[in-house]
Amino acid sequence: MDNLMAARVEIPTLKTLLIFEGRDDKNNCQVVITGANLRTFDYGGDLKNEYHLYDLSSLVDSSIVVGKISDIVEDDRLREVADHTNKLLGGLSNVRDLYLSHETVKVLNSTAEPFTHSNLTYLRVNLGSVNFNCGALQSILQKTPFLSNLEFMRGISLDTPDDEDEWKLDPVLLCFSKQLKTIYIGDFCGTEQEFHVAKNLLQNASVLERLCIQLASCKDVFDSSESIAIGSRCEICFHA
């Protein structure tokens, strides 16, 4: 299997496909996947192989979990993995619900060609906090004009050397002004950066109906979090 250079998966009746690659896998294979009836596609690993997805017109949900970026950098594969990730996501253009790990978002920061998902309505980022100063995140949101539900399961952050008070969502994203109805932020610790991002999201999401914030702990954070709601017209809920 180590010398396999090309493979094709074409099963018309296939509805679910799960792929996992270990870090020690040695393949550098071109994998073509077609499946007009495929509804779920999940991938986890370091993208040692390059995947080309075609004719996934029935795809409903997908999960992409790229391995630790520290391991990828150690193996001197960051640009390669970024390109492979972008091509993989590019083949999911019809997906409605997409789940990305925070490491996947970090990897995409090294590619100049962000994917476009015009049918995507639900995006969840999990397994770590999301840096809102990340260019890839901005690109992802810019390329999903019909996004209506956005979830950051493990929190948000703002890693910038400049004054965080100067950061803003620029340009204002089309989904924020036209479509985005709900935002969920988990593991909210109450830092100034988190408050700044949350308030900025509220200011720009003009049709937002609900913002839900899961507090990491402590009453002090809850008391301060209520200030986010000042001046907002959407429903805002806080819970531990």
Short mmCIF file of the C-alpha atoms (twelve columns), coordinates in Angstrom:
data_MODEL
# 
_entry.id   MODEL 
# 
loop_
_atom_site.group_PDB 
_atom_site.id 
_atom_site.type_symbol 
_atom_site.label_atom_id 
_atom_site.label_alt_id 
_atom_site.label_comp_id 
_atom_site.label_asym_id 
_atom_site.label_seq_id 
_atom_site.Cartn_x 
_atom_site.Cartn_y 
_atom_site.Cartn_z 
_atom_site.pdbx_PDB_model_num 
ATOM 1   C CA . MET A 1   0.000   0.000  0.000  1 
ATOM 2   C CA . ASP A 2   2.923   2.363  0.565  1 
ATOM 3   C CA . ASN A 3   3.572   2.532  -3.195 1 
ATOM 4   C CA . LEU A 4   -0.039  3.184  -4.203 1 
ATOM 5   C CA . MET A 5   -0.082  6.333  -6.347 1 
ATOM 6   C CA . ALA A 6   -3.765  6.567  -7.312 1 
ATOM 7   C CA . ALA A 7   -7.081  5.232  -6.085 1 
ATOM 8   C CA . ARG A 8   -10.724 5.717  -6.968 1 
ATOM 9   C CA . VAL A 9   -13.814 5.296  -4.800 1 
ATOM 10  C CA . GLU A 10  -17.008 5.097  -6.836 1 
ATOM 11  C CA . ILE A 11  -19.966 3.367  -5.167 1 
ATOM 12  C CA . PRO A 12  -23.311 4.755  -6.372 1 
ATOM 13  C CA . THR A 13  -25.220 3.442  -3.339 1 
ATOM 14  C CA . LEU A 14  -22.729 4.730  -0.740 1 
ATOM 15  C CA . LYS A 15  -24.324 7.176  1.719  1 
ATOM 16  C CA . THR A 16  -21.651 7.544  4.426  1 
ATOM 17  C CA . LEU A 17  -17.872 7.674  4.042  1 
ATOM 18  C CA . LEU A 18  -15.419 8.019  6.942  1 
ATOM 19  C CA . ILE A 19  -11.661 8.361  6.330  1 
ATOM 20  C CA . PHE A 20  -8.953  8.388  9.006  1 
ATOM 21  C CA . GLU A 21  -5.220  8.699  8.354  1 
ATOM 22  C CA . GLY A 22  -2.604  8.089  11.030 1 
ATOM 23  C CA . ARG A 23  0.470   10.297 11.328 1 
ATOM 24  C CA . ASP A 24  2.707   7.357  10.383 1 
ATOM 25  C CA . ASP A 25  0.871   6.651  7.127  1 
ATOM 26  C CA . LYS A 26  3.377   6.916  4.261  1 
ATOM 27  C CA . ASN A 27  1.088   7.162  1.259  1 
ATOM 28  C CA . ASN A 28  1.193   10.089 -1.149 1 
ATOM 29  C CA . CYS A 29  -1.787  8.979  -3.155 1 
ATOM 30  C CA . GLN A 30  -4.189  10.809 -5.457 1 
ATOM 31  C CA . VAL A 31  -7.641  9.684  -4.304 1 
ATOM 32  C CA . VAL A 32  -10.717 10.376 -6.440 1 
ATOM 33  C CA . ILE A 33  -14.103 10.013 -4.741 1 
ATOM 34  C CA . THR A 34  -17.465 10.240 -6.496 1 
ATOM 35  C CA . GLY A 35  -20.855 9.557  -4.971 1 
ATOM 36  C CA . ALA A 36  -24.090 11.096 -6.138 1 
ATOM 37  C CA . ASN A 37  -25.927 9.581  -3.136 1 
ATOM 38  C CA . LEU A 38  -23.290 10.312 -0.503 1 
ATOM 39  C CA . ARG A 39  -24.891 12.226 2.380  1 
ATOM 40  C CA . THR A 40  -22.131 12.214 5.029  1 
ATOM 41  C CA . PHE A 41  -18.375 12.592 4.543  1 
ATOM 42  C CA . ASP A 42  -15.965 12.737 7.494  1 
ATOM 43  C CA . TYR A 43  -12.187 13.017 7.440  1 
ATOM 44  C CA . GLY A 44  -9.575  12.954 10.213 1 
ATOM 45  C CA . GLY A 45  -5.791  12.941 9.879  1 
ATOM 46  C CA . ASP A 46  -2.728  14.717 8.517  1 
ATOM 47  C CA . LEU A 47  -3.765  14.630 4.848  1 
ATOM 48  C CA . LYS A 48  -0.843  12.564 3.622  1 
ATOM 49  C CA . ASN A 49  -2.985  11.828 0.560  1 
ATOM 50  C CA . GLU A 50  -4.642  14.280 -1.816 1 
ATOM 51  C CA . TYR A 51  -8.416  13.915 -2.156 1 
ATOM 52  C CA . HIS A 52  -10.504 14.994 -5.134 1 
ATOM 53  C CA . LEU A 53  -14.261 14.900 -4.551 1 
ATOM 54  C CA . TYR A 54  -16.736 14.971 -7.429 1 
ATOM 55  C CA . ASP A 55  -20.496 14.746 -7.923 1 
ATOM 56  C CA . LEU A 56  -21.442 14.976 -4.246 1 
ATOM 57  C CA . SER A 57  -24.767 16.607 -5.057 1 
ATOM 58  C CA . SER A 58  -26.628 14.880 -2.195 1 
ATOM 59  C CA . LEU A 59  -24.103 15.742 0.527  1 
ATOM 60  C CA . VAL A 60  -25.714 17.045 3.713  1 
ATOM 61  C CA . ASP A 61  -23.020 17.124 6.408  1 
ATOM 62  C CA . SER A 62  -19.254 16.825 6.629  1 
ATOM 63  C CA . SER A 63  -16.570 16.918 9.314  1 
ATOM 64  C CA . ILE A 64  -12.922 17.798 8.629  1 
ATOM 65  C CA . VAL A 65  -10.446 17.352 11.482 1 
ATOM 66  C CA . VAL A 66  -6.825  17.995 10.511 1 
ATOM 67  C CA . GLY A 67  -4.099  16.784 12.897 1 
ATOM 68  C CA . LYS A 68  -2.080  18.977 15.242 1 
ATOM 69  C CA . ILE A 69  -0.515  21.878 13.391 1 
ATOM 70  C CA . SER A 70  2.617   21.561 15.570 1 
ATOM 71  C CA . ASP A 71  3.174   18.040 14.198 1 
ATOM 72  C CA . ILE A 72  2.546   19.229 10.641 1 
ATOM 73  C CA . VAL A 73  5.060   22.060 11.023 1 
ATOM 74  C CA . GLU A 74  7.563   19.656 12.578 1 
ATOM 75  C CA . ASP A 75  7.237   17.444 9.493  1 
ATOM 76  C CA . ASP A 76  7.687   20.519 7.222  1 
ATOM 77  C CA . ARG A 77  4.334   19.855 5.553  1 
ATOM 78  C CA . LEU A 78  2.321   22.984 6.378  1 
ATOM 79  C CA . ARG A 79  1.926   24.292 2.834  1 
ATOM 80  C CA . GLU A 80  1.224   20.824 1.458  1 
ATOM 81  C CA . VAL A 81  -1.424  20.091 4.078  1 
ATOM 82  C CA . ALA A 82  -2.992  23.520 3.539  1 
ATOM 83  C CA . ASP A 83  -3.303  22.835 -0.199 1 
ATOM 84  C CA . HIS A 84  -4.707  19.347 0.420  1 
ATOM 85  C CA . THR A 85  -7.196  20.733 2.938  1 
ATOM 86  C CA . ASN A 86  -8.372  23.428 0.565  1 
ATOM 87  C CA . LYS A 87  -8.856  20.940 -2.268 1 
ATOM 88  C CA . LEU A 88  -10.754 18.608 0.044  1 
ATOM 89  C CA . LEU A 89  -13.063 21.379 1.216  1 
ATOM 90  C CA . GLY A 90  -13.466 22.627 -2.345 1 
ATOM 91  C CA . GLY A 91  -15.044 19.298 -3.236 1 
ATOM 92  C CA . LEU A 92  -17.687 19.800 -0.550 1 
ATOM 93  C CA . SER A 93  -19.302 22.739 -2.313 1 
ATOM 94  C CA . ASN A 94  -22.845 21.374 -1.881 1 
ATOM 95  C CA . VAL A 95  -22.606 20.598 1.830  1 
ATOM 96  C CA . ARG A 96  -25.156 22.230 4.144  1 
ATOM 97  C CA . ASP A 97  -23.666 21.453 7.580  1 
ATOM 98  C CA . LEU A 98  -19.896 21.663 8.061  1 
ATOM 99  C CA . TYR A 99  -17.828 20.822 11.162 1 
ATOM 100 C CA . LEU A 100 -14.199 22.005 11.295 1 
ATOM 101 C CA . SER A 101 -11.580 21.603 13.999 1 
ATOM 102 C CA . HIS A 102 -9.746  24.741 15.090 1 
ATOM 103 C CA . GLU A 103 -6.554  23.165 13.731 1 
ATOM 104 C CA . THR A 104 -8.196  22.924 10.305 1 
ATOM 105 C CA . VAL A 105 -8.872  26.671 10.384 1 
ATOM 106 C CA . LYS A 106 -5.248  27.329 11.382 1 
ATOM 107 C CA . VAL A 107 -3.947  25.194 8.506  1 
ATOM 108 C CA . LEU A 108 -6.139  27.059 6.015  1 
ATOM 109 C CA . ASN A 109 -4.376  30.260 7.047  1 
ATOM 110 C CA . SER A 110 -1.456  29.050 4.903  1 
ATOM 111 C CA . THR A 111 -3.399  28.839 1.643  1 
ATOM 112 C CA . ALA A 112 -4.188  31.712 -0.697 1 
ATOM 113 C CA . GLU A 113 -7.258  30.060 -2.237 1 
ATOM 114 C CA . PRO A 114 -10.138 29.853 0.263  1 
ATOM 115 C CA . PHE A 115 -12.971 27.521 -0.639 1 
ATOM 116 C CA . THR A 116 -16.474 28.717 -1.537 1 
ATOM 117 C CA . HIS A 117 -19.613 27.065 -0.100 1 
ATOM 118 C CA . SER A 118 -22.639 28.884 -1.368 1 
ATOM 119 C CA . ASN A 119 -25.056 26.246 0.062  1 
ATOM 120 C CA . LEU A 120 -23.584 26.149 3.568  1 
ATOM 121 C CA . THR A 121 -26.063 27.149 6.270  1 
ATOM 122 C CA . TYR A 122 -24.463 25.683 9.419  1 
ATOM 123 C CA . LEU A 123 -20.814 25.951 10.499 1 
ATOM 124 C CA . ARG A 124 -19.378 24.573 13.738 1 
ATOM 125 C CA . VAL A 125 -15.747 24.977 14.843 1 
ATOM 126 C CA . ASN A 126 -14.708 22.642 17.655 1 
ATOM 127 C CA . LEU A 127 -11.782 21.195 19.675 1 
ATOM 128 C CA . GLY A 128 -10.166 24.567 20.438 1 
ATOM 129 C CA . SER A 129 -10.746 28.331 20.551 1 
ATOM 130 C CA . VAL A 130 -10.923 30.294 17.306 1 
ATOM 131 C CA . ASN A 131 -8.707  33.310 16.737 1 
ATOM 132 C CA . PHE A 132 -10.734 36.070 15.092 1 
ATOM 133 C CA . ASN A 133 -7.565  37.702 13.841 1 
ATOM 134 C CA . CYS A 134 -7.047  34.646 11.610 1 
ATOM 135 C CA . GLY A 135 -7.301  35.489 7.926  1 
ATOM 136 C CA . ALA A 136 -8.623  32.022 7.088  1 
ATOM 137 C CA . LEU A 137 -11.623 32.460 9.373  1 
ATOM 138 C CA . GLN A 138 -12.472 35.764 7.701  1 
ATOM 139 C CA . SER A 139 -12.166 34.108 4.283  1 
ATOM 140 C CA . ILE A 140 -14.368 31.172 5.283  1 
ATOM 141 C CA . LEU A 141 -17.120 33.491 6.514  1 
ATOM 142 C CA . GLN A 142 -16.769 35.700 3.442  1 
ATOM 143 C CA . LYS A 143 -17.258 32.675 1.169  1 
ATOM 144 C CA . THR A 144 -20.413 31.368 2.880  1 
ATOM 145 C CA . PRO A 145 -23.063 33.963 1.981  1 
ATOM 146 C CA . PHE A 146 -26.067 31.889 3.139  1 
ATOM 147 C CA . LEU A 147 -24.695 30.894 6.527  1 
ATOM 148 C CA . SER A 148 -27.463 31.099 9.135  1 
ATOM 149 C CA . ASN A 149 -25.983 29.231 12.134 1 
ATOM 150 C CA . LEU A 150 -22.450 29.714 13.485 1 
ATOM 151 C CA . GLU A 151 -21.002 27.886 16.487 1 
ATOM 152 C CA . PHE A 152 -17.648 28.220 18.271 1 
ATOM 153 C CA . MET A 153 -17.848 25.302 20.665 1 
ATOM 154 C CA . ARG A 154 -14.554 25.862 22.492 1 
ATOM 155 C CA . GLY A 155 -14.508 29.633 22.579 1 
ATOM 156 C CA . ILE A 156 -13.140 32.662 20.758 1 
ATOM 157 C CA . SER A 157 -9.931  34.672 21.046 1 
ATOM 158 C CA . LEU A 158 -8.201  37.656 19.485 1 
ATOM 159 C CA . ASP A 159 -4.471  37.177 19.057 1 
ATOM 160 C CA . THR A 160 -3.137  40.533 17.890 1 
ATOM 161 C CA . PRO A 161 -0.083  42.606 18.836 1 
ATOM 162 C CA . ASP A 162 -2.118  45.778 18.446 1 
ATOM 163 C CA . ASP A 163 -4.768  47.235 20.706 1 
ATOM 164 C CA . GLU A 164 -7.693  44.821 20.572 1 
ATOM 165 C CA . ASP A 165 -10.072 47.792 20.732 1 
ATOM 166 C CA . GLU A 166 -9.023  48.640 17.167 1 
ATOM 167 C CA . TRP A 167 -10.051 45.245 15.769 1 
ATOM 168 C CA . LYS A 168 -13.295 45.003 13.845 1 
ATOM 169 C CA . LEU A 169 -14.933 42.661 11.387 1 
ATOM 170 C CA . ASP A 170 -13.806 44.277 8.146  1 
ATOM 171 C CA . PRO A 171 -15.241 44.012 5.609  1 
ATOM 172 C CA . VAL A 172 -18.709 43.336 6.994  1 
ATOM 173 C CA . LEU A 173 -19.571 39.844 5.800  1 
ATOM 174 C CA . LEU A 174 -22.559 39.232 3.545  1 
ATOM 175 C CA . CYS A 175 -23.904 36.425 5.746  1 
ATOM 176 C CA . PHE A 176 -23.758 38.751 8.767  1 
ATOM 177 C CA . SER A 177 -25.824 41.441 7.095  1 
ATOM 178 C CA . LYS A 178 -28.320 39.172 5.292  1 
ATOM 179 C CA . GLN A 179 -28.576 35.640 6.696  1 
ATOM 180 C CA . LEU A 180 -26.930 34.872 10.051 1 
ATOM 181 C CA . LYS A 181 -29.633 34.080 12.622 1 
ATOM 182 C CA . THR A 182 -27.832 32.333 15.509 1 
ATOM 183 C CA . ILE A 183 -24.353 32.410 17.071 1 
ATOM 184 C CA . TYR A 184 -23.126 30.105 19.830 1 
ATOM 185 C CA . ILE A 185 -19.924 30.817 21.802 1 
ATOM 186 C CA . GLY A 186 -18.694 28.182 24.232 1 
ATOM 187 C CA . ASP A 187 -16.061 28.325 26.992 1 
ATOM 188 C CA . PHE A 188 -16.456 32.079 27.422 1 
ATOM 189 C CA . CYS A 189 -13.895 33.134 30.049 1 
ATOM 190 C CA . GLY A 190 -14.622 36.871 30.153 1 
ATOM 191 C CA . THR A 191 -11.365 38.301 28.752 1 
ATOM 192 C CA . GLU A 192 -11.360 41.768 27.204 1 
ATOM 193 C CA . GLN A 193 -10.630 40.191 23.820 1 
ATOM 194 C CA . GLU A 194 -13.663 37.891 24.072 1 
ATOM 195 C CA . PHE A 195 -15.945 40.774 25.046 1 
ATOM 196 C CA . HIS A 196 -14.634 42.879 22.176 1 
ATOM 197 C CA . VAL A 197 -15.215 40.132 19.595 1 
ATOM 198 C CA . ALA A 198 -18.683 39.286 20.927 1 
ATOM 199 C CA . LYS A 199 -19.787 42.927 20.837 1 
ATOM 200 C CA . ASN A 200 -18.377 43.327 17.329 1 
ATOM 201 C CA . LEU A 201 -20.285 40.275 16.130 1 
ATOM 202 C CA . LEU A 202 -23.502 41.691 17.564 1 
ATOM 203 C CA . GLN A 203 -22.936 45.062 15.928 1 
ATOM 204 C CA . ASN A 204 -22.413 43.531 12.487 1 
ATOM 205 C CA . ALA A 205 -24.951 40.675 12.502 1 
ATOM 206 C CA . SER A 206 -27.894 42.886 11.610 1 
ATOM 207 C CA . VAL A 207 -30.480 40.081 11.275 1 
ATOM 208 C CA . LEU A 208 -29.231 38.004 14.218 1 
ATOM 209 C CA . GLU A 209 -32.048 36.488 16.279 1 
ATOM 210 C CA . ARG A 210 -30.147 34.692 19.032 1 
ATOM 211 C CA . LEU A 211 -26.700 34.815 20.648 1 
ATOM 212 C CA . CYS A 212 -25.988 32.042 23.141 1 
ATOM 213 C CA . ILE A 213 -22.887 32.216 25.368 1 
ATOM 214 C CA . GLN A 214 -21.759 29.303 27.523 1 
ATOM 215 C CA . LEU A 215 -19.732 30.681 30.424 1 
ATOM 216 C CA . ALA A 216 -16.614 28.788 31.434 1 
ATOM 217 C CA . SER A 217 -17.277 29.451 35.146 1 
ATOM 218 C CA . CYS A 218 -17.585 32.117 37.839 1 
ATOM 219 C CA . LYS A 219 -20.291 34.628 38.660 1 
ATOM 220 C CA . ASP A 220 -18.009 37.594 37.881 1 
ATOM 221 C CA . VAL A 221 -17.974 36.577 34.239 1 
ATOM 222 C CA . PHE A 222 -21.776 36.306 34.214 1 
ATOM 223 C CA . ASP A 223 -22.201 39.772 35.713 1 
ATOM 224 C CA . SER A 224 -19.837 41.331 33.186 1 
ATOM 225 C CA . SER A 225 -21.286 39.381 30.262 1 
ATOM 226 C CA . GLU A 226 -24.641 41.056 30.662 1 
ATOM 227 C CA . SER A 227 -23.066 44.256 29.332 1 
ATOM 228 C CA . ILE A 228 -22.866 42.617 25.897 1 
ATOM 229 C CA . ALA A 229 -26.651 42.793 25.640 1 
ATOM 230 C CA . ILE A 230 -26.835 46.571 25.992 1 
ATOM 231 C CA . GLY A 231 -28.362 48.048 22.834 1 
ATOM 232 C CA . SER A 232 -28.911 44.699 21.133 1 
ATOM 233 C CA . ARG A 233 -32.264 43.759 19.623 1 
ATOM 234 C CA . CYS A 234 -31.691 39.995 19.435 1 
ATOM 235 C CA . GLU A 235 -32.243 37.411 22.171 1 
ATOM 236 C CA . ILE A 236 -29.090 36.868 24.232 1 
ATOM 237 C CA . CYS A 237 -28.769 33.992 26.669 1 
ATOM 238 C CA . PHE A 238 -25.999 33.036 29.086 1 
ATOM 239 C CA . HIS A 239 -25.572 29.670 30.748 1 
ATOM 240 C CA . ALA A 240 -22.906 27.803 32.695 1 
# 
